[in-house]
Amino acid sequence: MGKGTELIPQEVIENKILLIRGRKVMLDKDLAVLYGVTTSNLNKAVKRKVKRFPDDFMFQLNKEEYDSLRFQFGILKRGRHSKYLPHVFTENGVAM
């Protein structure tokens, strides 16, 4: 296979799926890795086509949800805090 066409094992993808607000979602940073882009570029692309991403496709975490994830999973290492609360994508949002 050529560069960029490697398949990602299903287990890797499944380990990135979280349950938030009763929905299975994937963090923007994890989705960006799957697509081979930076989180910043993924979010810029989404902003350009924001009407394609209603709340049932994508939503932004609130501070409490983000802090809970950081505590539970160690999403960010000490001293590496994001300026913005991350977005999460549902299955429909990932497919978009």
CSV table of N, CA, C and O in Angstrom, one decimal:
chain,number,residue,atom,x,y,z
A,1,MET,N,0.8,-1.2,0.0
A,1,MET,CA,0.0,0.0,0.0
A,1,MET,C,0.9,1.2,0.0
A,1,MET,O,1.9,1.3,0.6
A,2,GLY,N,0.4,2.3,-0.6
A,2,GLY,CA,1.1,3.5,-0.7
A,2,GLY,C,1.0,4.3,0.6
A,2,GLY,O,0.2,4.0,1.5
A,3,LYS,N,1.8,5.4,0.7
A,3,LYS,CA,1.7,6.2,1.9
A,3,LYS,C,0.3,6.8,2.1
A,3,LYS,O,-0.2,7.3,1.1
A,4,GLY,N,-0.2,6.8,3.3
A,4,GLY,CA,-1.5,7.3,3.5
A,4,GLY,C,-2.7,6.4,3.3
A,4,GLY,O,-3.8,6.7,3.5
A,5,THR,N,-2.3,5.2,2.8
A,5,THR,CA,-3.4,4.2,2.6
A,5,THR,C,-3.4,3.0,3.5
A,5,THR,O,-4.1,2.1,3.3
A,6,GLU,N,-2.6,3.1,4.6
A,6,GLU,CA,-2.6,2.1,5.6
A,6,GLU,C,-3.9,2.0,6.3
A,6,GLU,O,-4.5,3.0,6.6
A,7,LEU,N,-4.3,0.8,6.6
A,7,LEU,CA,-5.5,0.6,7.4
A,7,LEU,C,-5.2,0.7,8.8
A,7,LEU,O,-4.2,0.2,9.3
A,8,ILE,N,-6.1,1.3,9.6
A,8,ILE,CA,-6.0,1.4,11.0
A,8,ILE,C,-6.8,0.3,11.6
A,8,ILE,O,-7.9,0.1,11.3
A,9,PRO,N,-6.1,-0.5,12.5
A,9,PRO,CA,-6.8,-1.6,13.2
A,9,PRO,C,-8.1,-1.1,13.9
A,9,PRO,O,-8.1,-0.1,14.5
A,10,GLN,N,-9.1,-2.0,13.8
A,10,GLN,CA,-10.4,-1.6,14.4
A,10,GLN,C,-10.2,-1.4,15.9
A,10,GLN,O,-10.9,-0.5,16.4
A,11,GLU,N,-9.4,-2.1,16.6
A,11,GLU,CA,-9.2,-1.9,18.0
A,11,GLU,C,-8.7,-0.5,18.4
A,11,GLU,O,-9.1,0.0,19.4
A,12,VAL,N,-7.9,0.0,17.5
A,12,VAL,CA,-7.3,1.4,17.7
A,12,VAL,C,-8.5,2.4,17.7
A,12,VAL,O,-8.6,3.2,18.5
A,13,ILE,N,-9.3,2.2,16.7
A,13,ILE,CA,-10.5,3.1,16.5
A,13,ILE,C,-11.4,3.0,17.7
A,13,ILE,O,-11.9,3.9,18.3
A,14,GLU,N,-11.7,1.7,18.0
A,14,GLU,CA,-12.7,1.5,19.1
A,14,GLU,C,-12.2,2.0,20.4
A,14,GLU,O,-13.0,2.5,21.2
A,15,ASN,N,-10.9,2.0,20.7
A,15,ASN,CA,-10.3,2.6,21.9
A,15,ASN,C,-10.4,4.1,22.0
A,15,ASN,O,-10.2,4.7,23.0
A,16,LYS,N,-10.7,4.7,20.9
A,16,LYS,CA,-10.9,6.2,20.8
A,16,LYS,C,-12.3,6.7,21.0
A,16,LYS,O,-12.6,7.9,21.1
A,17,ILE,N,-13.2,5.7,21.0
A,17,ILE,CA,-14.6,6.1,21.1
A,17,ILE,C,-15.0,6.2,22.6
A,17,ILE,O,-14.7,5.4,23.4
A,18,LEU,N,-15.6,7.4,22.9
A,18,LEU,CA,-16.0,7.7,24.3
A,18,LEU,C,-17.5,7.9,24.4
A,18,LEU,O,-18.2,8.1,23.4
A,19,LEU,N,-18.1,7.7,25.6
A,19,LEU,CA,-19.5,7.9,25.8
A,19,LEU,C,-19.7,9.2,26.5
A,19,LEU,O,-19.3,9.3,27.7
A,20,ILE,N,-20.2,10.2,25.8
A,20,ILE,CA,-20.4,11.6,26.4
A,20,ILE,C,-21.9,12.0,26.1
A,20,ILE,O,-22.3,11.9,24.9
A,21,ARG,N,-22.6,12.5,27.1
A,21,ARG,CA,-24.0,12.9,26.9
A,21,ARG,C,-24.8,11.8,26.3
A,21,ARG,O,-25.7,12.0,25.6
A,22,GLY,N,-24.5,10.6,26.7
A,22,GLY,CA,-25.2,9.4,26.2
A,22,GLY,C,-25.0,9.1,24.7
A,22,GLY,O,-25.7,8.3,24.1
A,23,ARG,N,-24.0,9.7,24.1
A,23,ARG,CA,-23.6,9.4,22.7
A,23,ARG,C,-22.2,8.9,22.6
A,23,ARG,O,-21.3,9.3,23.3
A,24,LYS,N,-22.0,8.0,21.6
A,24,LYS,CA,-20.7,7.5,21.3
A,24,LYS,C,-20.0,8.6,20.4
A,24,LYS,O,-20.6,9.0,19.4
A,25,VAL,N,-18.9,9.1,20.9
A,25,VAL,CA,-18.2,10.2,20.2
A,25,VAL,C,-16.7,9.9,20.1
A,25,VAL,O,-16.2,9.1,20.8
A,26,MET,N,-16.1,10.7,19.3
A,26,MET,CA,-14.6,10.7,19.2
A,26,MET,C,-14.1,12.1,19.3
A,26,MET,O,-14.7,13.1,18.7
A,27,LEU,N,-13.0,12.3,20.0
A,27,LEU,CA,-12.4,13.7,20.2
A,27,LEU,C,-11.9,14.2,18.9
A,27,LEU,O,-11.3,13.4,18.1
A,28,ASP,N,-11.9,15.5,18.7
A,28,ASP,CA,-11.3,16.1,17.5
A,28,ASP,C,-9.9,15.7,17.3
A,28,ASP,O,-9.5,15.4,16.2
A,29,LYS,N,-9.1,15.6,18.4
A,29,LYS,CA,-7.7,15.3,18.2
A,29,LYS,C,-7.5,13.9,17.7
A,29,LYS,O,-6.6,13.6,16.9
A,30,ASP,N,-8.3,12.9,18.2
A,30,ASP,CA,-8.2,11.5,17.7
A,30,ASP,C,-8.7,11.4,16.3
A,30,ASP,O,-8.1,10.6,15.5
A,31,LEU,N,-9.7,12.1,15.9
A,31,LEU,CA,-10.2,12.1,14.6
A,31,LEU,C,-9.2,12.6,13.6
A,31,LEU,O,-9.0,12.1,12.5
A,32,ALA,N,-8.6,13.7,14.0
A,32,ALA,CA,-7.5,14.3,13.2
A,32,ALA,C,-6.4,13.3,12.9
A,32,ALA,O,-5.9,13.2,11.7
A,33,VAL,N,-6.0,12.6,13.9
A,33,VAL,CA,-4.9,11.6,13.7
A,33,VAL,C,-5.4,10.5,12.7
A,33,VAL,O,-4.6,10.2,11.8
A,34,LEU,N,-6.6,10.1,12.8
A,34,LEU,CA,-7.1,9.1,11.8
A,34,LEU,C,-7.1,9.6,10.4
A,34,LEU,O,-6.9,8.9,9.5
A,35,TYR,N,-7.4,10.9,10.2
A,35,TYR,CA,-7.4,11.5,8.9
A,35,TYR,C,-6.1,12.0,8.5
A,35,TYR,O,-5.9,12.5,7.3
A,36,GLY,N,-5.1,11.9,9.4
A,36,GLY,CA,-3.7,12.4,9.0
A,36,GLY,C,-3.6,13.9,8.9
A,36,GLY,O,-2.8,14.3,8.0
A,37,VAL,N,-4.3,14.6,9.7
A,37,VAL,CA,-4.2,16.1,9.6
A,37,VAL,C,-4.0,16.6,11.1
A,37,VAL,O,-4.2,15.8,12.0
A,38,THR,N,-3.7,17.9,11.2
A,38,THR,CA,-3.6,18.4,12.6
A,38,THR,C,-5.0,18.7,13.1
A,38,THR,O,-6.0,18.9,12.3
A,39,THR,N,-5.1,18.7,14.4
A,39,THR,CA,-6.4,19.1,15.0
A,39,THR,C,-6.9,20.5,14.6
A,39,THR,O,-8.1,20.7,14.3
A,40,SER,N,-6.0,21.4,14.5
A,40,SER,CA,-6.3,22.7,14.1
A,40,SER,C,-6.9,22.7,12.7
A,40,SER,O,-7.9,23.4,12.4
A,41,ASN,N,-6.2,22.0,11.7
A,41,ASN,CA,-6.7,22.0,10.4
A,41,ASN,C,-8.1,21.3,10.3
A,41,ASN,O,-8.9,21.7,9.5
A,42,LEU,N,-8.3,20.2,11.1
A,42,LEU,CA,-9.6,19.6,11.1
A,42,LEU,C,-10.7,20.6,11.5
A,42,LEU,O,-11.7,20.7,10.9
A,43,ASN,N,-10.4,21.3,12.6
A,43,ASN,CA,-11.4,22.2,13.2
A,43,ASN,C,-11.6,23.4,12.2
A,43,ASN,O,-12.8,23.9,12.1
A,44,LYS,N,-10.6,23.8,11.5
A,44,LYS,CA,-10.8,24.9,10.5
A,44,LYS,C,-11.7,24.4,9.4
A,44,LYS,O,-12.6,25.1,8.9
A,45,ALA,N,-11.5,23.2,8.9
A,45,ALA,CA,-12.3,22.6,7.8
A,45,ALA,C,-13.8,22.5,8.3
A,45,ALA,O,-14.7,22.8,7.5
A,46,VAL,N,-14.0,22.1,9.5
A,46,VAL,CA,-15.3,22.0,10.1
A,46,VAL,C,-16.0,23.4,10.1
A,46,VAL,O,-17.1,23.5,9.8
A,47,LYS,N,-15.2,24.4,10.6
A,47,LYS,CA,-15.8,25.7,10.7
A,47,LYS,C,-16.2,26.3,9.3
A,47,LYS,O,-17.2,27.0,9.2
A,48,ARG,N,-15.4,25.9,8.3
A,48,ARG,CA,-15.8,26.4,6.9
A,48,ARG,C,-17.1,25.8,6.5
A,48,ARG,O,-17.8,26.3,5.6
A,49,LYS,N,-17.5,24.6,7.0
A,49,LYS,CA,-18.7,23.9,6.6
A,49,LYS,C,-19.6,23.6,7.8
A,49,LYS,O,-20.2,22.5,7.9
A,50,VAL,N,-19.6,24.5,8.7
A,50,VAL,CA,-20.3,24.3,10.0
A,50,VAL,C,-21.8,23.9,9.9
A,50,VAL,O,-22.3,23.1,10.7
A,51,LYS,N,-22.4,24.3,8.8
A,51,LYS,CA,-23.9,23.9,8.6
A,51,LYS,C,-24.0,22.5,8.4
A,51,LYS,O,-25.1,21.9,8.5
A,52,ARG,N,-23.0,21.8,8.0
A,52,ARG,CA,-23.0,20.3,7.7
A,52,ARG,C,-22.9,19.5,9.0
A,52,ARG,O,-23.0,18.3,9.0
A,53,PHE,N,-22.6,20.2,10.1
A,53,PHE,CA,-22.4,19.6,11.4
A,53,PHE,C,-23.3,20.0,12.5
A,53,PHE,O,-23.0,20.8,13.4
A,54,PRO,N,-24.6,19.6,12.4
A,54,PRO,CA,-25.6,19.9,13.5
A,54,PRO,C,-25.2,19.3,14.8
A,54,PRO,O,-24.2,18.4,14.8
A,55,ASP,N,-25.9,19.6,15.9
A,55,ASP,CA,-25.5,19.1,17.2
A,55,ASP,C,-25.5,17.6,17.3
A,55,ASP,O,-24.8,17.0,18.1
A,56,ASP,N,-26.3,16.9,16.4
A,56,ASP,CA,-26.2,15.4,16.5
A,56,ASP,C,-25.1,14.8,15.7
A,56,ASP,O,-24.9,13.6,15.7
A,57,PHE,N,-24.3,15.7,15.1
A,57,PHE,CA,-23.0,15.3,14.4
A,57,PHE,C,-21.8,15.7,15.2
A,57,PHE,O,-20.8,15.0,15.1
A,58,MET,N,-21.9,16.8,15.9
A,58,MET,CA,-20.7,17.4,16.5
A,58,MET,C,-21.1,18.3,17.6
A,58,MET,O,-22.1,19.0,17.5
A,59,PHE,N,-20.4,18.4,18.7
A,59,PHE,CA,-20.6,19.4,19.8
A,59,PHE,C,-19.3,19.6,20.5
A,59,PHE,O,-18.4,18.9,20.4
A,60,GLN,N,-19.3,20.8,21.2
A,60,GLN,CA,-18.1,21.1,21.9
A,60,GLN,C,-18.3,20.7,23.4
A,60,GLN,O,-19.4,20.9,24.0
A,61,LEU,N,-17.3,20.2,24.0
A,61,LEU,CA,-17.4,19.8,25.4
A,61,LEU,C,-17.5,21.0,26.3
A,61,LEU,O,-16.9,22.1,25.9
A,62,ASN,N,-18.2,20.9,27.4
A,62,ASN,CA,-18.1,21.9,28.4
A,62,ASN,C,-16.9,21.7,29.3
A,62,ASN,O,-16.3,20.7,29.2
A,63,LYS,N,-16.7,22.7,30.1
A,63,LYS,CA,-15.5,22.6,31.0
A,63,LYS,C,-15.5,21.4,31.9
A,63,LYS,O,-14.5,20.7,32.1
A,64,GLU,N,-16.7,21.1,32.5
A,64,GLU,CA,-16.8,19.9,33.4
A,64,GLU,C,-16.5,18.6,32.7
A,64,GLU,O,-15.8,17.8,33.2
A,65,GLU,N,-17.0,18.5,31.5
A,65,GLU,CA,-16.8,17.2,30.7
A,65,GLU,C,-15.3,17.1,30.4
A,65,GLU,O,-14.7,16.0,30.5
A,66,TYR,N,-14.7,18.2,29.9
A,66,TYR,CA,-13.3,18.2,29.6
A,66,TYR,C,-12.4,17.9,30.8
A,66,TYR,O,-11.5,17.0,30.7
A,67,ASP,N,-12.7,18.5,31.9
A,67,ASP,CA,-11.9,18.2,33.1
A,67,ASP,C,-12.1,16.8,33.6
A,67,ASP,O,-11.1,16.1,34.0
A,68,SER,N,-13.3,16.2,33.4
A,68,SER,CA,-13.5,14.8,33.8
A,68,SER,C,-12.7,13.9,32.9
A,68,SER,O,-12.1,13.0,33.4
A,69,LEU,N,-12.7,14.2,31.6
A,69,LEU,CA,-11.9,13.4,30.7
A,69,LEU,C,-10.4,13.5,31.0
A,69,LEU,O,-9.7,12.5,30.9
A,70,ARG,N,-9.9,14.7,31.3
A,70,ARG,CA,-8.5,14.9,31.6
A,70,ARG,C,-8.2,14.0,32.9
A,70,ARG,O,-7.1,13.4,32.9
A,71,PHE,N,-9.1,14.0,33.8
A,71,PHE,CA,-8.8,13.3,35.1
A,71,PHE,C,-8.9,11.8,34.8
A,71,PHE,O,-8.0,11.0,35.3
A,72,GLN,N,-9.9,11.3,34.1
A,72,GLN,CA,-10.1,9.9,33.9
A,72,GLN,C,-9.0,9.3,33.0
A,72,GLN,O,-8.6,8.2,33.2
A,73,PHE,N,-8.7,10.0,31.9
A,73,PHE,CA,-7.9,9.4,30.9
A,73,PHE,C,-6.5,10.1,30.7
A,73,PHE,O,-5.7,9.6,29.9
A,74,GLY,N,-6.3,11.2,31.4
A,74,GLY,CA,-5.0,11.9,31.3
A,74,GLY,C,-4.8,12.4,29.8
A,74,GLY,O,-3.8,12.2,29.2
A,75,ILE,N,-5.9,13.0,29.3
A,75,ILE,CA,-5.9,13.4,27.9
A,75,ILE,C,-4.7,14.4,27.6
A,75,ILE,O,-4.0,14.2,26.7
A,76,LEU,N,-4.5,15.3,28.5
A,76,LEU,CA,-3.3,16.2,28.4
A,76,LEU,C,-2.4,16.0,29.5
A,76,LEU,O,-2.7,15.9,30.6
A,77,LYS,N,-1.1,16.0,29.1
A,77,LYS,CA,-0.1,16.0,30.2
A,77,LYS,C,0.0,17.3,30.8
A,77,LYS,O,-0.3,18.3,30.3
A,78,ARG,N,0.5,17.3,32.0
A,78,ARG,CA,0.7,18.6,32.8
A,78,ARG,C,1.5,19.6,32.0
A,78,ARG,O,2.5,19.2,31.3
A,79,GLY,N,1.0,20.8,31.9
A,79,GLY,CA,1.6,21.9,31.2
A,79,GLY,C,1.3,21.9,29.7
A,79,GLY,O,1.8,22.8,29.0
A,80,ARG,N,0.4,21.0,29.2
A,80,ARG,CA,0.1,21.0,27.8
A,80,ARG,C,-1.4,21.2,27.6
A,80,ARG,O,-2.1,20.3,27.1
A,81,HIS,N,-1.9,22.3,28.1
A,81,HIS,CA,-3.3,22.5,28.1
A,81,HIS,C,-3.7,23.2,26.8
A,81,HIS,O,-3.0,24.1,26.3
A,82,SER,N,-4.9,22.8,26.3
A,82,SER,CA,-5.4,23.4,25.1
A,82,SER,C,-6.1,24.7,25.4
A,82,SER,O,-6.6,24.9,26.5
A,83,LYS,N,-6.0,25.7,24.5
A,83,LYS,CA,-6.7,27.0,24.7
A,83,LYS,C,-8.2,26.9,24.6
A,83,LYS,O,-8.9,27.7,25.1
A,84,TYR,N,-8.6,25.9,23.8
A,84,TYR,CA,-10.0,25.7,23.5
A,84,TYR,C,-10.6,24.4,24.0
A,84,TYR,O,-9.8,23.4,24.1
A,85,LEU,N,-11.8,24.4,24.3
A,85,LEU,CA,-12.5,23.1,24.7
A,85,LEU,C,-12.6,22.3,23.4
A,85,LEU,O,-13.0,22.8,22.4
A,86,PRO,N,-12.3,21.0,23.5
A,86,PRO,CA,-12.3,20.2,22.3
A,86,PRO,C,-13.8,20.0,21.8
A,86,PRO,O,-14.7,20.0,22.5
A,87,HIS,N,-13.8,19.7,20.5
A,87,HIS,CA,-15.1,19.3,19.9
A,87,HIS,C,-15.1,17.7,19.8
A,87,HIS,O,-14.0,17.1,19.8
A,88,VAL,N,-16.3,17.1,19.9
A,88,VAL,CA,-16.4,15.7,19.7
A,88,VAL,C,-17.3,15.4,18.5
A,88,VAL,O,-18.2,16.2,18.3
A,89,PHE,N,-17.1,14.3,17.9
A,89,PHE,CA,-17.9,14.0,16.7
A,89,PHE,C,-18.6,12.7,16.9
A,89,PHE,O,-18.0,11.7,17.4
A,90,THR,N,-19.9,12.6,16.6
A,90,THR,CA,-20.7,11.4,16.7
A,90,THR,C,-20.3,10.6,15.4
A,90,THR,O,-19.6,11.0,14.5
A,91,GLU,N,-20.9,9.4,15.3
A,91,GLU,CA,-20.7,8.6,14.1
A,91,GLU,C,-21.0,9.3,12.8
A,91,GLU,O,-20.2,9.2,11.9
A,92,ASN,N,-22.1,10.0,12.8
A,92,ASN,CA,-22.4,10.8,11.6
A,92,ASN,C,-21.4,11.9,11.3
A,92,ASN,O,-21.1,12.1,10.2
A,93,GLY,N,-20.9,12.5,12.4
A,93,GLY,CA,-19.9,13.6,12.2
A,93,GLY,C,-18.6,13.0,11.7
A,93,GLY,O,-17.9,13.7,10.9
A,94,VAL,N,-18.2,11.9,12.2
A,94,VAL,CA,-17.0,11.2,11.7
A,94,VAL,C,-17.1,10.9,10.2
A,94,VAL,O,-16.2,11.1,9.5
A,95,ALA,N,-18.2,10.4,9.8
A,95,ALA,CA,-18.4,10.1,8.4
A,95,ALA,C,-18.5,11.3,7.5
A,95,ALA,O,-18.1,11.2,6.3
A,96,MET,N,-18.9,12.4,8.0
A,96,MET,CA,-19.0,13.6,7.3
A,96,MET,C,-17.6,14.1,6.8
A,96,MET,O,-17.3,14.6,5.8
